[in-house]
Short mmCIF file of C-alpha atoms in Angstrom, two decimals:
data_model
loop_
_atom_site.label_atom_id
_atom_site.label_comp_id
_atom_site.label_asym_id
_atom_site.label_seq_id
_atom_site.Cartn_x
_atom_site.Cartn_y
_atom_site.Cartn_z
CA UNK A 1 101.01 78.72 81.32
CA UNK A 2 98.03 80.09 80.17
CA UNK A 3 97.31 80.66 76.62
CA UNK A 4 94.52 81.67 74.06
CA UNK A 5 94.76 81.60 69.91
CA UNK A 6 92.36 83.14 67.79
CA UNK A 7 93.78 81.65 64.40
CA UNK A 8 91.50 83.72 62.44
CA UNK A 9 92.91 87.39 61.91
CA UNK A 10 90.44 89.10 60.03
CA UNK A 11 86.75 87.54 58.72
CA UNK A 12 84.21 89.33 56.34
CA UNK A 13 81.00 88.73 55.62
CA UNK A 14 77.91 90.08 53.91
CA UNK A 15 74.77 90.93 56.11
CA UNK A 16 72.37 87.90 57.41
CA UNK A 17 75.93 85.48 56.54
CA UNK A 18 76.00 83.15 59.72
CA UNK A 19 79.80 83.70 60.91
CA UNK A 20 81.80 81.84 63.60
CA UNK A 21 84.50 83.07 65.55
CA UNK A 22 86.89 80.25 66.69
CA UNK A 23 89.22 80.09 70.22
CA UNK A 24 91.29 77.59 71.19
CA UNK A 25 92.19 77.76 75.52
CA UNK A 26 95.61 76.00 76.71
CA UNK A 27 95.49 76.02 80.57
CA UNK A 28 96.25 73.31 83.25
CA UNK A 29 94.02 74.54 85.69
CA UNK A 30 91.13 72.44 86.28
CA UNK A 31 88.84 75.69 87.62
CA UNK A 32 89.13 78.51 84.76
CA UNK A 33 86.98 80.84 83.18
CA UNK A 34 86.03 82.08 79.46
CA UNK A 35 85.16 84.74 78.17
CA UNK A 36 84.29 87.08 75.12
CA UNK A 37 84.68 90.50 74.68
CA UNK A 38 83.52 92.63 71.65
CA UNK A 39 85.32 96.12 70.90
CA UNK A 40 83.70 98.46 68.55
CA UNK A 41 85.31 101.09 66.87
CA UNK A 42 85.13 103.65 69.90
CA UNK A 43 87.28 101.46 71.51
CA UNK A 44 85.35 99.88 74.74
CA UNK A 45 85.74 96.45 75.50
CA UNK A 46 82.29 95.03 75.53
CA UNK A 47 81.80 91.56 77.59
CA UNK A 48 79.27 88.90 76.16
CA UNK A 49 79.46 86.25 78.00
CA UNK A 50 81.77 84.16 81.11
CA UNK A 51 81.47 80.48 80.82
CA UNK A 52 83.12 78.61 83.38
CA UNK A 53 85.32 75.04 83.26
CA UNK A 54 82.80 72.73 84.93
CA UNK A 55 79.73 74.08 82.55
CA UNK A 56 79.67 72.55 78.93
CA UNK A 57 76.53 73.73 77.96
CA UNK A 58 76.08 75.66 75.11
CA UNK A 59 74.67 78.87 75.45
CA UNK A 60 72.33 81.42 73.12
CA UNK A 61 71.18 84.92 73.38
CA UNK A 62 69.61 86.31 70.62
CA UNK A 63 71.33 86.22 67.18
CA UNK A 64 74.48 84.80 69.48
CA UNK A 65 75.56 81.12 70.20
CA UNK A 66 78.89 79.68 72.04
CA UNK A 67 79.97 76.51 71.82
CA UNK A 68 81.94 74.86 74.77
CA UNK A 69 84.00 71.68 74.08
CA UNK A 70 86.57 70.79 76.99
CA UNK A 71 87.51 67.93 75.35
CA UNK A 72 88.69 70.18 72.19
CA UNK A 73 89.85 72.95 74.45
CA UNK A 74 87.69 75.27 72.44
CA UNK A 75 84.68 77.97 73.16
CA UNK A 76 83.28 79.25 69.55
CA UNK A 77 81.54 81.94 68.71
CA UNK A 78 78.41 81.98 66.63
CA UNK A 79 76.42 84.91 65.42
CA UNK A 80 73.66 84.20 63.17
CA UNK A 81 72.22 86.45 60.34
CA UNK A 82 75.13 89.00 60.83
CA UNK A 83 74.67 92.65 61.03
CA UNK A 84 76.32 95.45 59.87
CA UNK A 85 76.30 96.86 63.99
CA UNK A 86 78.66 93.61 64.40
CA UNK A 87 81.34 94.90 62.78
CA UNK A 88 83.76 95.14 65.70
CA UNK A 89 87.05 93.12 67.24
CA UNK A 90 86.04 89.89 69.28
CA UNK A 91 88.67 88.83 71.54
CA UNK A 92 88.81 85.60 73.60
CA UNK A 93 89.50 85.08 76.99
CA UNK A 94 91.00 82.70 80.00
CA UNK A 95 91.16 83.38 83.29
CA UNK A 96 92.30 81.15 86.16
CA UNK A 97 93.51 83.44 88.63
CA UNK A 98 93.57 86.79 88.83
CA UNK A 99 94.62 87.71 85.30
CA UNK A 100 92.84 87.87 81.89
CA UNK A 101 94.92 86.28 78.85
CA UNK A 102 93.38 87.66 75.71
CA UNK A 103 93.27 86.06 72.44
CA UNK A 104 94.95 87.99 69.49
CA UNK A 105 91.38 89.08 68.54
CA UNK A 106 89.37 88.31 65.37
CA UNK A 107 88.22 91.46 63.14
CA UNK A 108 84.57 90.63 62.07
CA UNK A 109 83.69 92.92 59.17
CA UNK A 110 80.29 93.10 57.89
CA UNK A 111 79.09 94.82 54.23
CA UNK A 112 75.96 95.59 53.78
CA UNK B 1 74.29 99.03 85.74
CA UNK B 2 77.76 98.03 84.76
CA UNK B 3 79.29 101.72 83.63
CA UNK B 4 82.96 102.34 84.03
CA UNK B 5 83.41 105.82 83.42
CA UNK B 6 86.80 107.20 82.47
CA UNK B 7 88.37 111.03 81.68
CA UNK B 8 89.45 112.60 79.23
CA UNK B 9 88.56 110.87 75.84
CA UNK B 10 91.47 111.99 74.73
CA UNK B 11 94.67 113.20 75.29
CA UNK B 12 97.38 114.84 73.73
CA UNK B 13 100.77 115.67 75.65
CA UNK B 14 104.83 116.57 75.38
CA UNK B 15 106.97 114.33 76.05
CA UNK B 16 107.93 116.70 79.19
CA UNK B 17 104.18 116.99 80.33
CA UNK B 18 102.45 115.47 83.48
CA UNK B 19 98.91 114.40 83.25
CA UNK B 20 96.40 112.62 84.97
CA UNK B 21 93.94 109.79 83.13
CA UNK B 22 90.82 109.16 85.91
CA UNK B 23 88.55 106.14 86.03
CA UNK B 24 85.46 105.57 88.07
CA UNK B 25 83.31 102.74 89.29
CA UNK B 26 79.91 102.80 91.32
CA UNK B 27 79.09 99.38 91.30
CA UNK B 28 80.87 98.14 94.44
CA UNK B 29 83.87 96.62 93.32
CA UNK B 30 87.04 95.90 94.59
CA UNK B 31 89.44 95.51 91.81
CA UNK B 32 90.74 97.60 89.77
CA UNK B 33 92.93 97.08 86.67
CA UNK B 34 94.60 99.58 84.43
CA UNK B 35 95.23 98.00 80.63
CA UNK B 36 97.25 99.41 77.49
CA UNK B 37 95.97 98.41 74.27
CA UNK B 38 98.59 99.13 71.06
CA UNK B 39 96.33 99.40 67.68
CA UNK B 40 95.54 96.29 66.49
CA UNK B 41 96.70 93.98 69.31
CA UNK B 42 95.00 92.90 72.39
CA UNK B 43 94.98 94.88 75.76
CA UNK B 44 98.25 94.55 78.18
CA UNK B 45 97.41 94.38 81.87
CA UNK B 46 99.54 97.53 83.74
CA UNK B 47 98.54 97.15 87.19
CA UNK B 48 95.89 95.77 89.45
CA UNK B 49 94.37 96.99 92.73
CA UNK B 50 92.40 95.06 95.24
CA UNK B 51 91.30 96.11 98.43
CA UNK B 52 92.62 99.74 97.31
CA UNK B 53 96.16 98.54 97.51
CA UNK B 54 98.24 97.41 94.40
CA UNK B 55 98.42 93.76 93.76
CA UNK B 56 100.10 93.18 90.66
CA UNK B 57 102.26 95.75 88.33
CA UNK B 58 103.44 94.15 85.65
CA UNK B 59 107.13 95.57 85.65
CA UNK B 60 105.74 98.82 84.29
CA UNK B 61 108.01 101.77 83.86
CA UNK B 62 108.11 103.82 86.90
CA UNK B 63 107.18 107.16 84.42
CA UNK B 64 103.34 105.50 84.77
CA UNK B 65 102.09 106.04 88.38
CA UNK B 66 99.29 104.61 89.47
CA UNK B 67 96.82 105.61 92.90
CA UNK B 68 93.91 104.24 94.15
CA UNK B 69 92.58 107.25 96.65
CA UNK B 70 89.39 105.14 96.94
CA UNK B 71 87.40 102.12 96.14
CA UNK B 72 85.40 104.18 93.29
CA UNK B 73 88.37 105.74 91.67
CA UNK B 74 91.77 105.00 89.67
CA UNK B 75 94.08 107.21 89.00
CA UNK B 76 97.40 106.44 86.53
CA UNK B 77 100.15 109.54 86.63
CA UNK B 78 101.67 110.28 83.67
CA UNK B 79 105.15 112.13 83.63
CA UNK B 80 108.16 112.09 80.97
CA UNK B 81 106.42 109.82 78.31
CA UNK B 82 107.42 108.65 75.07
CA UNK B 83 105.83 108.75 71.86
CA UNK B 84 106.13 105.24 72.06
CA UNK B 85 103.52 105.36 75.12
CA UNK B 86 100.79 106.37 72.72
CA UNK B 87 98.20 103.99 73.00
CA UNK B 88 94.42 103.38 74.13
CA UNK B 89 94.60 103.10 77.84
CA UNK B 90 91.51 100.91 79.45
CA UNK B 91 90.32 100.58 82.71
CA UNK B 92 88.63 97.78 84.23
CA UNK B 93 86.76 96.64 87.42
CA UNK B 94 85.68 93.58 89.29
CA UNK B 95 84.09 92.00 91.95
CA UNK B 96 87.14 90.52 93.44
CA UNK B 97 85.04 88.63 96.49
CA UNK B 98 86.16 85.11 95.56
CA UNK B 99 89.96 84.78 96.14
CA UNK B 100 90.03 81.26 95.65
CA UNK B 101 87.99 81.86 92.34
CA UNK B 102 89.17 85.06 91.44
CA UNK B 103 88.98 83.66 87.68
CA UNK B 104 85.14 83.70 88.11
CA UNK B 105 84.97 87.77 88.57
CA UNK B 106 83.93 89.30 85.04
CA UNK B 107 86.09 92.66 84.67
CA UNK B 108 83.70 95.50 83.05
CA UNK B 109 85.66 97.70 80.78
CA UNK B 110 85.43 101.11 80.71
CA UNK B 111 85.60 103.20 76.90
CA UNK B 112 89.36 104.24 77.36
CA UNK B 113 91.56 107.46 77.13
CA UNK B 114 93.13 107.89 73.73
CA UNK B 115 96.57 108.89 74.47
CA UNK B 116 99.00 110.62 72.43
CA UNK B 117 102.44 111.82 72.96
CA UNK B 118 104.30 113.97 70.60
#
């Protein structure tokens, strides 16, 4: 079975804060895929980034950082000097087939 | 360009209505998934389509009806809701070339229809 926990419900921060996201993957597939999704308040689900099972480096794109670590069965989520446009839902995602799980989502809120 | 376009915005219907929510793709793919998302919790896969045909419905109740008249479009019937059906109703799409990787294909959401049933 495939699952994915966001333990962190809700997070707030004040602008330029540093904030990471946590996600923690169960799977026993050996070939899956990650992913994270933002979802502002109009309601589309954005996609940041796909990281794949064999691939543990970490990646960065801007003010945003992930952290793979198979051996934790984790893929963080780092944005650095936080704005107030981040304010949004992240959710967290596996897929190993032809199915996304999602994470519970983690509310980032940001104050200015 | 990764635009998933769907109609209406929102939506407002009886409980004895039957509406239509629309979703179009131009960027080739060949999957197609229909979501529900509840306020607050994440999205629920409905049904999928590859190939135009329907692969997966996840034991959805039969008032939700969902068509595929092409590779570019989605359709999802509507017909005796319940309030209980309001929700934020997403559509996705795929690439859908690797079977044996299907994992791999990145679905590209589109901004939803806001659904509400009194």
């Amino acid at each position: 079975a495939q699952k994915v926990t966001q333990a962190q419900t809700e997070i707030s921060v004040v602008e330029k804060e540093d904030v990471t996201l946590d996600c923690v993957y169960e799977t026993r597939d050996t070939t899956y895929y990650l992913f994270w999704y933002k979802q502002p308040p109009s309601g589309e689900l954005v996609f940041l980034i796909r990281r794949n099972s064999f691939d543990e480096q970490n990646e960065i794109s801007g003010r945003y950082s992930w952290n793979f670590q198979k051996s934790t069965s984790s893929f963080n989520f780092t944005i650095t000097a936080s704005q107030v446009v981040d304010s949004a839902v992240y959710f967290c995602a596996l897929n190993a087939g032809n199915k996304l799980v999602f994470g519970a989502g983690t509310i980032l809120r940001v104050k200015s | 360009d990764t635009e998933v376009t769907q109609t209406p915005k929102h939506l407002v219907m009886g409980m004895t209505n039957k509406k239509s929510l629309k979703c179009e793709q131009h960027m080739g793919h060949r999957a197609m998934y229909w979501y529900k998302q509840k306020a607050k919790k994440p999205p629920e896969l409905m049904f999928v389509y590859s190939y135009e045909k329907l692969s997966i419905n996840e034991s959805v109740p039969s008032r939700f009806s969902p068509e595929c008249p092409n590779s570019s479009l989605l359709n999802l019937h509507l017909h005796a809701l319940q309030p209980e059906d309001s929700a934020l109703y997403l559509c996705a799409s795929s690439q859908d070339r690797y079977t044996r990787l299907a994992g791999k294909n990145t679905q590209y959401f589109g901004p939803g229809t806001r659904l509400t049933v009194l």
